[in-house]
PDB file of C-alpha atoms and ligand atoms in Angstrom:
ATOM      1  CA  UNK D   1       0.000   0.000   0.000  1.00 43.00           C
ATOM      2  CA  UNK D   2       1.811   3.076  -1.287  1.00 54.00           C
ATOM      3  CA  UNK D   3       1.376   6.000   1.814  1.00 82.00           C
ATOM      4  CA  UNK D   4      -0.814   9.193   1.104  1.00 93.00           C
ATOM      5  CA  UNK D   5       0.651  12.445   0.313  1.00 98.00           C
ATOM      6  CA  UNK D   6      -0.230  14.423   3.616  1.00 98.00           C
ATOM      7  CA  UNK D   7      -0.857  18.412   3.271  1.00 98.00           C
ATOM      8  CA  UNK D   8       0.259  20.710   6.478  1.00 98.00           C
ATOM      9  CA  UNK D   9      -1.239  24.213   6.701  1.00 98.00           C
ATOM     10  CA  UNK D  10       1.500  26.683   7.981  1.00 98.00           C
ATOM     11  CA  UNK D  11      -0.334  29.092   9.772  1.00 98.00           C
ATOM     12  CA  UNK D  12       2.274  31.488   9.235  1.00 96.00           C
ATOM     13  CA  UNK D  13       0.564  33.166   6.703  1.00 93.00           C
ATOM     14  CA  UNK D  14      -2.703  33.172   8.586  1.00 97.00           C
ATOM     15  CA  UNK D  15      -4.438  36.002  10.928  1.00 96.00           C
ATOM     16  CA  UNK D  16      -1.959  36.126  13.746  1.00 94.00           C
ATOM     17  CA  UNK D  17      -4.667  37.924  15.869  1.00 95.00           C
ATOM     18  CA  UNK D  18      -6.916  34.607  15.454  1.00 97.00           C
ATOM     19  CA  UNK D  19      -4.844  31.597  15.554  1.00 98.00           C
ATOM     20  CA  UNK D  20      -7.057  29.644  17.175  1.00 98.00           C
ATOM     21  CA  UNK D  21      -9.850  29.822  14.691  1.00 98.00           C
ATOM     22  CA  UNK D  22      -6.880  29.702  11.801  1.00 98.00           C
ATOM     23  CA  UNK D  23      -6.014  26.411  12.952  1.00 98.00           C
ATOM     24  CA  UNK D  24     -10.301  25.270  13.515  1.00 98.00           C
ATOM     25  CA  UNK D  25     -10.387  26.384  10.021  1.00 98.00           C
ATOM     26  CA  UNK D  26      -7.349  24.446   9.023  1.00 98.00           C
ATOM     27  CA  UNK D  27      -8.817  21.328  10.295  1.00 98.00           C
ATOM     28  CA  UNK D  28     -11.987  21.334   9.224  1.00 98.00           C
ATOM     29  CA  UNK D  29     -10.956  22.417   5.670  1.00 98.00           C
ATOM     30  CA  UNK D  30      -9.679  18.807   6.196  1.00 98.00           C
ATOM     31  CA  UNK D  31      -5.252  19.296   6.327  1.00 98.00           C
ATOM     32  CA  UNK D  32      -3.411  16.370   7.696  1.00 98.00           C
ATOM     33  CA  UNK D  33      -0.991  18.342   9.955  1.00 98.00           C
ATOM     34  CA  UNK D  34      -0.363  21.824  11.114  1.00 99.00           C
ATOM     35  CA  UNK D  35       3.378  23.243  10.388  1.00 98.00           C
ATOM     36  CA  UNK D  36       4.160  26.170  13.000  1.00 98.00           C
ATOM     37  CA  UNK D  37       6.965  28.709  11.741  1.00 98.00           C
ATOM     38  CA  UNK D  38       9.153  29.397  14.794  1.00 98.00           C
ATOM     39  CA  UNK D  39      11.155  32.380  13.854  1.00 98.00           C
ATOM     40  CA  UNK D  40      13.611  34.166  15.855  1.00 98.00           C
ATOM     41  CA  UNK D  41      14.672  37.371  14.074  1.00 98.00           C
ATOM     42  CA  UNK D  42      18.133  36.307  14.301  1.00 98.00           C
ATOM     43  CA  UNK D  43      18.710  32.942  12.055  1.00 98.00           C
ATOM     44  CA  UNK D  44      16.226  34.490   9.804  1.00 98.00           C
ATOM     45  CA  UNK D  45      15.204  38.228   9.586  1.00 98.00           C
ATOM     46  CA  UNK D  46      11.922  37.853  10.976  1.00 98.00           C
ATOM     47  CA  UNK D  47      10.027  37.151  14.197  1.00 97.00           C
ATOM     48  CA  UNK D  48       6.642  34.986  14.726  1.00 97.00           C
ATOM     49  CA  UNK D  49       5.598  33.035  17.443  1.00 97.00           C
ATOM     50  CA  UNK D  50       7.340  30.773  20.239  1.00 97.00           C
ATOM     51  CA  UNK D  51       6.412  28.146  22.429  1.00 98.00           C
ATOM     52  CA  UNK D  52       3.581  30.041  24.304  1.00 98.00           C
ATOM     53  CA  UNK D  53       1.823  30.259  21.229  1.00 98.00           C
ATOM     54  CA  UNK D  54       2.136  26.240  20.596  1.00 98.00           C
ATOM     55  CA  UNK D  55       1.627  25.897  24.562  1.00 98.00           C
ATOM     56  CA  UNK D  56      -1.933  27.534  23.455  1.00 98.00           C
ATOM     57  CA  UNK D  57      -2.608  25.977  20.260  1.00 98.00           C
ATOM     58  CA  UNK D  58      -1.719  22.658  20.813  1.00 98.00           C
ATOM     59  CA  UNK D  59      -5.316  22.086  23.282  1.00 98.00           C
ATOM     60  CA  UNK D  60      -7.254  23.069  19.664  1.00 98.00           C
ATOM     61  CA  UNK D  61      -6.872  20.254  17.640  1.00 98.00           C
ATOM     62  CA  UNK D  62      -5.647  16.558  17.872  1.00 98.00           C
ATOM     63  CA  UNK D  63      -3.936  17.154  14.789  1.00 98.00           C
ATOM     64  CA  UNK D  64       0.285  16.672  14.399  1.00 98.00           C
ATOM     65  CA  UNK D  65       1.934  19.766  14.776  1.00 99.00           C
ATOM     66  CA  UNK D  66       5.187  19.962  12.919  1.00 99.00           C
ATOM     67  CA  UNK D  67       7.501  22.443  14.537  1.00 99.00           C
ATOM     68  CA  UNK D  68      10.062  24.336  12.129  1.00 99.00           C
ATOM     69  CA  UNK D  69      12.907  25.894  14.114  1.00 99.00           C
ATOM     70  CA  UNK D  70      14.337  28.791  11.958  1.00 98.00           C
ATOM     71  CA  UNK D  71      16.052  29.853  15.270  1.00 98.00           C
ATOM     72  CA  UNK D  72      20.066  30.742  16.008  1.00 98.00           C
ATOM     73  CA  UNK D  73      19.767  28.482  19.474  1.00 97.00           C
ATOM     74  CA  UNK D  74      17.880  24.930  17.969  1.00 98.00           C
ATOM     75  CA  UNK D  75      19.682  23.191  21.061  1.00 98.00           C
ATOM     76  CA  UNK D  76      17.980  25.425  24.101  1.00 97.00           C
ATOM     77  CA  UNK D  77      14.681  25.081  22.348  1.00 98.00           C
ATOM     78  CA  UNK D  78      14.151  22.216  20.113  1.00 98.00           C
ATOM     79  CA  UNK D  79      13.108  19.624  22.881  1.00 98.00           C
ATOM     80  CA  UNK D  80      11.040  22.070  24.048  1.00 98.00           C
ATOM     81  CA  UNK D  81       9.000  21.967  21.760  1.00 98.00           C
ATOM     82  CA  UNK D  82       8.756  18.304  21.121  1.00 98.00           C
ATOM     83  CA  UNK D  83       7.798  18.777  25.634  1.00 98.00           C
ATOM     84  CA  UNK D  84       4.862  20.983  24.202  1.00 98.00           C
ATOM     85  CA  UNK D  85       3.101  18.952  22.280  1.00 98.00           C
ATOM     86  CA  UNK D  86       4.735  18.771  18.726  1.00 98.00           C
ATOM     87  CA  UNK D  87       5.175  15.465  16.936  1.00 98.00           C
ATOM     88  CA  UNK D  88       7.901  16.566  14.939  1.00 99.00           C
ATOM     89  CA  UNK D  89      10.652  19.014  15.417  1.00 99.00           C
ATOM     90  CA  UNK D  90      12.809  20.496  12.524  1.00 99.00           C
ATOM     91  CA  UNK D  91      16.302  22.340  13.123  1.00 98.00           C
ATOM     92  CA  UNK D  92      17.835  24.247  10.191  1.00 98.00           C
ATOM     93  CA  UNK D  93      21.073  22.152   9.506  1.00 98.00           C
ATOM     94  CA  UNK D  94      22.692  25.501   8.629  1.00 98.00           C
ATOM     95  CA  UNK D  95      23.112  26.891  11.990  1.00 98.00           C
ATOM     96  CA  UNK D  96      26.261  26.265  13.232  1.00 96.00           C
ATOM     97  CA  UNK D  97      25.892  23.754  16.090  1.00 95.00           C
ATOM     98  CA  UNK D  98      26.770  20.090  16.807  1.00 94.00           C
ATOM     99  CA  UNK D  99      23.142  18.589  15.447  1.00 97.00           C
ATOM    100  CA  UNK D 100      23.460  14.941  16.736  1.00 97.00           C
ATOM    101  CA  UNK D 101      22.666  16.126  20.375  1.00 98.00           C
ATOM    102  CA  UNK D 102      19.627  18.142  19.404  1.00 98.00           C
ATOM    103  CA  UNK D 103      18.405  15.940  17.112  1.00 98.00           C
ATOM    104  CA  UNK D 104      18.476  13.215  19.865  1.00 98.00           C
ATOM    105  CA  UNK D 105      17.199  15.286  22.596  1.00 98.00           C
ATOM    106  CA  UNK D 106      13.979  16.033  20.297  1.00 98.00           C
ATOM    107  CA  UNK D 107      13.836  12.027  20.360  1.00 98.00           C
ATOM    108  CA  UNK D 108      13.994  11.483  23.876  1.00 98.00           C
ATOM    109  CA  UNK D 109      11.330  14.307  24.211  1.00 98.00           C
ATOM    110  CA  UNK D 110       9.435  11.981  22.279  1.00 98.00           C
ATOM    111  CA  UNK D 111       9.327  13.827  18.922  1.00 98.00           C
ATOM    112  CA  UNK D 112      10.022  12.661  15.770  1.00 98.00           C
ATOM    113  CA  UNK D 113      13.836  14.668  14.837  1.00 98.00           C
ATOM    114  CA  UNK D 114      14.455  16.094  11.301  1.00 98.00           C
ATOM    115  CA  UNK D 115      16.766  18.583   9.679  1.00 98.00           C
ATOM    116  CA  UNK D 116      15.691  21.256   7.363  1.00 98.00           C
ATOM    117  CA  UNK D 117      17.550  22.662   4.717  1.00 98.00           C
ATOM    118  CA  UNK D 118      17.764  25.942   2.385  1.00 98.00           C
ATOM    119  CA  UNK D 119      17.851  26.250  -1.035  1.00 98.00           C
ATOM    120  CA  UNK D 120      21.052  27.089  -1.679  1.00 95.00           C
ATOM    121  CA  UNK D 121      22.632  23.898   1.178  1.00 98.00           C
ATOM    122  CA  UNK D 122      23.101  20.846  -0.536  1.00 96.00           C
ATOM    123  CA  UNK D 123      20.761  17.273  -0.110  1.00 96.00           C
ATOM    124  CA  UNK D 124      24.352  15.981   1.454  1.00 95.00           C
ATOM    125  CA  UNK D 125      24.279  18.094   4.355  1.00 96.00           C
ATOM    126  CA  UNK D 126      21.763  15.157   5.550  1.00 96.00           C
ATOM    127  CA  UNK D 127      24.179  12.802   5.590  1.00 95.00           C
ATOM    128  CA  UNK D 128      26.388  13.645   8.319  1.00 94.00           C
ATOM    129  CA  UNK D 129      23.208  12.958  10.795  1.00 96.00           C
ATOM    130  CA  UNK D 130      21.141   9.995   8.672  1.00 96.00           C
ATOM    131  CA  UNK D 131      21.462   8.073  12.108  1.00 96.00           C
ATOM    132  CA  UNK D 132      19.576  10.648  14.250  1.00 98.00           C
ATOM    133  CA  UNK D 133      16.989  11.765  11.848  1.00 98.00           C
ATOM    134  CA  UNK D 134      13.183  10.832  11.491  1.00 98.00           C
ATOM    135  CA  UNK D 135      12.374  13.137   8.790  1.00 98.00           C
ATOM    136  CA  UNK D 136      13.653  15.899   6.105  1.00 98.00           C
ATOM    137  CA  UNK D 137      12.227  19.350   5.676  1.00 98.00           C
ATOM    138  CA  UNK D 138      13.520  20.317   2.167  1.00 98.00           C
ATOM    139  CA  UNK D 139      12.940  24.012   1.579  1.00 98.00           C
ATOM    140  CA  UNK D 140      11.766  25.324  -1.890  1.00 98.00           C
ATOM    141  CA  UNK D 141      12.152  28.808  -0.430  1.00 98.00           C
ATOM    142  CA  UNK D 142      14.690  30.836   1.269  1.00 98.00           C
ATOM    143  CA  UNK D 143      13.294  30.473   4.895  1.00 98.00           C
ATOM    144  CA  UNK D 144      11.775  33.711   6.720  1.00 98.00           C
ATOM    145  CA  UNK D 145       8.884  34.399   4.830  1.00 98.00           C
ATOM    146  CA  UNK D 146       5.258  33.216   3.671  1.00 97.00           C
ATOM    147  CA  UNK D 147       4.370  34.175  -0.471  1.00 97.00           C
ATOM    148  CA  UNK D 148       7.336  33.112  -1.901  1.00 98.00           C
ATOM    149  CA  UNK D 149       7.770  31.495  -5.264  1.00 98.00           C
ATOM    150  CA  UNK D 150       8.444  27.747  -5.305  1.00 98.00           C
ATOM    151  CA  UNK D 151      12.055  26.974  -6.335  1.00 98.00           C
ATOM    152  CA  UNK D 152      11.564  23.741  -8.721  1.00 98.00           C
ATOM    153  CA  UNK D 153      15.803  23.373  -8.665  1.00 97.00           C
ATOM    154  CA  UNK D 154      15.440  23.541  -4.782  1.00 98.00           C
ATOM    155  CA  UNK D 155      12.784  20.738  -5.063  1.00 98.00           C
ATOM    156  CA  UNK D 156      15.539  18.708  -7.069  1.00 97.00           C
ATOM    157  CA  UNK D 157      17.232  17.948  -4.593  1.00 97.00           C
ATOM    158  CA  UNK D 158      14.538  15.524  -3.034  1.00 97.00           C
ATOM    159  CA  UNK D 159      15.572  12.886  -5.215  1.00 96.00           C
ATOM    160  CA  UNK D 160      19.168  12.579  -3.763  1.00 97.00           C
ATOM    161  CA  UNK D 161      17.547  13.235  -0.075  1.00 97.00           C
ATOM    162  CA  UNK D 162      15.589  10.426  -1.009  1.00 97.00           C
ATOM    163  CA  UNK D 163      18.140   7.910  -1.900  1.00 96.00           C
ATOM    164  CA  UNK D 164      20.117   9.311   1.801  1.00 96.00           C
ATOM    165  CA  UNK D 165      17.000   8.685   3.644  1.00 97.00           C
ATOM    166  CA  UNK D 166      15.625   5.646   2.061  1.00 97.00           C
ATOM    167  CA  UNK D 167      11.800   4.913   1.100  1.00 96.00           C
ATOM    168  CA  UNK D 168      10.599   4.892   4.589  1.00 97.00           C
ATOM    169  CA  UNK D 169      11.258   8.366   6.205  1.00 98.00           C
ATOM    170  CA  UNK D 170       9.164  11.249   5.400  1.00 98.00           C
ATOM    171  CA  UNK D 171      10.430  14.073   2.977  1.00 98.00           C
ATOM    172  CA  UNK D 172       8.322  17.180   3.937  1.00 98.00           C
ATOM    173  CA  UNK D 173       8.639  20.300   0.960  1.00 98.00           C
ATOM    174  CA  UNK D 174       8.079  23.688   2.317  1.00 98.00           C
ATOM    175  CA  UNK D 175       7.595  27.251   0.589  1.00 98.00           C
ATOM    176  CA  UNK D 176       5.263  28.375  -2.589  1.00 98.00           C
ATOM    177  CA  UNK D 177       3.170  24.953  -2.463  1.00 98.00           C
ATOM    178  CA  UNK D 178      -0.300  25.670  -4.443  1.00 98.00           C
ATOM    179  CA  UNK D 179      -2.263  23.713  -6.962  1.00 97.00           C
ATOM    180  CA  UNK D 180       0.344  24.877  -9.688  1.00 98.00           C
ATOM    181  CA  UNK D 181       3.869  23.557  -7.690  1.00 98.00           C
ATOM    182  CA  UNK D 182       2.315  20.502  -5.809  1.00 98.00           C
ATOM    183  CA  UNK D 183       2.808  18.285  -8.437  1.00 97.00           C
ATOM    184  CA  UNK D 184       6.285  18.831  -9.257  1.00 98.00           C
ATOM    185  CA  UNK D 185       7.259  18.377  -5.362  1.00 98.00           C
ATOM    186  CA  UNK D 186       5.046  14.921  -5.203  1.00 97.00           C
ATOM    187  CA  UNK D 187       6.918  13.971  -8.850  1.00 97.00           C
ATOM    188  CA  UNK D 188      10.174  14.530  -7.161  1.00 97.00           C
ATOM    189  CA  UNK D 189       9.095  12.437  -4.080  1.00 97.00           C
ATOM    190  CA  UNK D 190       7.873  14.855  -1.004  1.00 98.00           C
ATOM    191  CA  UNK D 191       5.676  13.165   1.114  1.00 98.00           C
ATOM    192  CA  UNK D 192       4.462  16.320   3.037  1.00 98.00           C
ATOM    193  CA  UNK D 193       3.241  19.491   1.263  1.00 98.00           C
ATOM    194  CA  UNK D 194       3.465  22.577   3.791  1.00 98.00           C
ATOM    195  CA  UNK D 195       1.248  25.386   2.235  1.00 98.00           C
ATOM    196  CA  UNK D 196       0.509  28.656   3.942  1.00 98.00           C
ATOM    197  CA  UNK D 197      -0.358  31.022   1.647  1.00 98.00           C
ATOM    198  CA  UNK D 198      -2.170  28.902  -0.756  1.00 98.00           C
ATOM    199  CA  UNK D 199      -4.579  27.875   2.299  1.00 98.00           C
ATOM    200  CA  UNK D 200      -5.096  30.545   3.782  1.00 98.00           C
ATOM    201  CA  UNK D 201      -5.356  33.469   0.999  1.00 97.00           C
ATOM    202  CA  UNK D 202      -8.028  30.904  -0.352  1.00 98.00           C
ATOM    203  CA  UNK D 203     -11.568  31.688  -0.599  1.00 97.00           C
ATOM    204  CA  UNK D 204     -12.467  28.357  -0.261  1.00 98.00           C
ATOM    205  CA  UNK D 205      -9.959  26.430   1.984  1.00 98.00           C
ATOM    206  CA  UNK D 206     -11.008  22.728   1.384  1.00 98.00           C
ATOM    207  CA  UNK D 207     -10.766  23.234  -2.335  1.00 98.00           C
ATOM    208  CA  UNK D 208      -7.699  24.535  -1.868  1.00 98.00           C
ATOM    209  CA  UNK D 209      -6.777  21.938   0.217  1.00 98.00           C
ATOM    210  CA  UNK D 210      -7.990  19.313  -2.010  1.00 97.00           C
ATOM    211  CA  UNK D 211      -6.404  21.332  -4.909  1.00 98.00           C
ATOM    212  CA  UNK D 212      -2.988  20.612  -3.774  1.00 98.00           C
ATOM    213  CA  UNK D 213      -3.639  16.475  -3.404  1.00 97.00           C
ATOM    214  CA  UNK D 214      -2.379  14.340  -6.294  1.00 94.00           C
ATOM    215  CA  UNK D 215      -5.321  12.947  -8.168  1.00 89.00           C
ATOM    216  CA  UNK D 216      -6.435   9.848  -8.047  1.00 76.00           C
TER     217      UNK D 216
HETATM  218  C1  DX5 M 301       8.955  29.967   5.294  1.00 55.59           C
HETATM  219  C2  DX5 M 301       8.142  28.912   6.034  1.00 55.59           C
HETATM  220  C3  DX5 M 301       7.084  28.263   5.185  1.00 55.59           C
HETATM  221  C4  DX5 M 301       6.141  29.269   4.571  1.00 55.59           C
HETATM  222  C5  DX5 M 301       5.065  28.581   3.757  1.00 55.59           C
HETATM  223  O1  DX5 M 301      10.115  30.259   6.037  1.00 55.59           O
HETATM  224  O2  DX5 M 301       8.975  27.892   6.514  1.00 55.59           O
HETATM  225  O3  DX5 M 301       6.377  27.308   5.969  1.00 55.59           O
HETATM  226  O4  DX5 M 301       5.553  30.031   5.561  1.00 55.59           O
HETATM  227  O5  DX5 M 301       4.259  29.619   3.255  1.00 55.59           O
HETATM  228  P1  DX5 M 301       3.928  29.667   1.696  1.00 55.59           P
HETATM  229  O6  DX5 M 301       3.071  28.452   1.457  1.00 55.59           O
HETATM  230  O7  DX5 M 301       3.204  30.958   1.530  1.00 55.59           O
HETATM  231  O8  DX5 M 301       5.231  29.616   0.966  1.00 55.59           O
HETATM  232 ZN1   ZN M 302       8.016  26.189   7.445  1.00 55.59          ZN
END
């Protein structure tokens, strides 16, 4: 039985004054997973929400969050957030700290551990860590910002993360997924499409949602 493509709404891109109803609307316009953009100011030039805001969230819906750290300090906070609730934890494999401990300290917090990557860092930057990683995040835009444009030679580079990881851990593709870019990233083998703006500047968000599914 070949596994689903699963879609995650980042609410990044959403009403920050109304969360909670952002991520109600998420869920009933029927996403698989939420994806929370945790930005510092500092690894990337803007600032969102931290681990008060997931604290909050996380009692709204039963549904996995996926936390993406684009943070300078991954090692203070990463099993934090795996503590608050999230089932997965991404750290940016760019930032210049020894990953294996993080990465297993988001384990033992009982999260699944992944790295996520920019466009411009190469698919081997996974391989240094294969044995303490659950998951990839492969971005298709430069991290920091919702509306981007999807990056189709960024999105190359699942094939090779695919053939580091193997068939059995999840590739998850991140920035300018709509109706237009999803199938490229599910031809080149993501498993999870993270849309924000597509969702949420939708008028309809289901058909939206379902607009970004591979068709039967
Ligand atoms: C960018 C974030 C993405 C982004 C997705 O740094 O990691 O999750 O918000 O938003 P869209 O779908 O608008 O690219
Ligand atoms: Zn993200």
């Amino acid at each position: 039985m070949t596994r689903g493509v699963q879609i995650a709404a980042s609410i990044l891109n959403a009403d920050l004054g109304a969360l909670r109803e952002a991520v109600q609307a998420a869920e009933e316009a029927g996403v698989d997973r939420i994806h929370l953009d945790i930005m510092d100011g500092h690894f990337v030039p803007n600032l969102t929400f931290g681990i008060a805001t997931v604290e909050a969230l996380r009692g709204v819906t039963s549904l996995p969050f996926d936390a993406h750290l684009m943070i300078a300090n991954p090692a203070l906070w990463a099993p934090r957030y795996a503590a608050a609730g999230c089932q997965t934890v991404a750290i940016h494999v760019e930032v210049p700290e020894r990953h294996q401990g993080t990465l297993d300290a988001i384990r033992a917090a009982g999260a699944q551990a992944g790295l996520a990557a920019d466009p411009g860092t190469p698919a081997t930057a996974f391989a240094a860590h294969d044995a303490h990683l659950d998951f990839a995040l492969v971005m298709t835009v430069k991290s920091g910002f919702g509306g981007q444009s999807y990056q189709p030679d960024a999105a190359a580079r699942i094939k090779e993360i695919r053939v580091l990881l193997g068939a059995e851990r999840l590739i998850h593709v991140d920035g300018g997924i709509r109706s237009s870019t999803a199938g490229d990233a599910v031809a080149q083998g993501g498993d999870v499409l993270v849309a924000g703006t597509a969702l949420f500047g939708a008028a309809q968000m289901r058909a939206a949602v379902e607009g970004l599914r591979p068709k039967a």
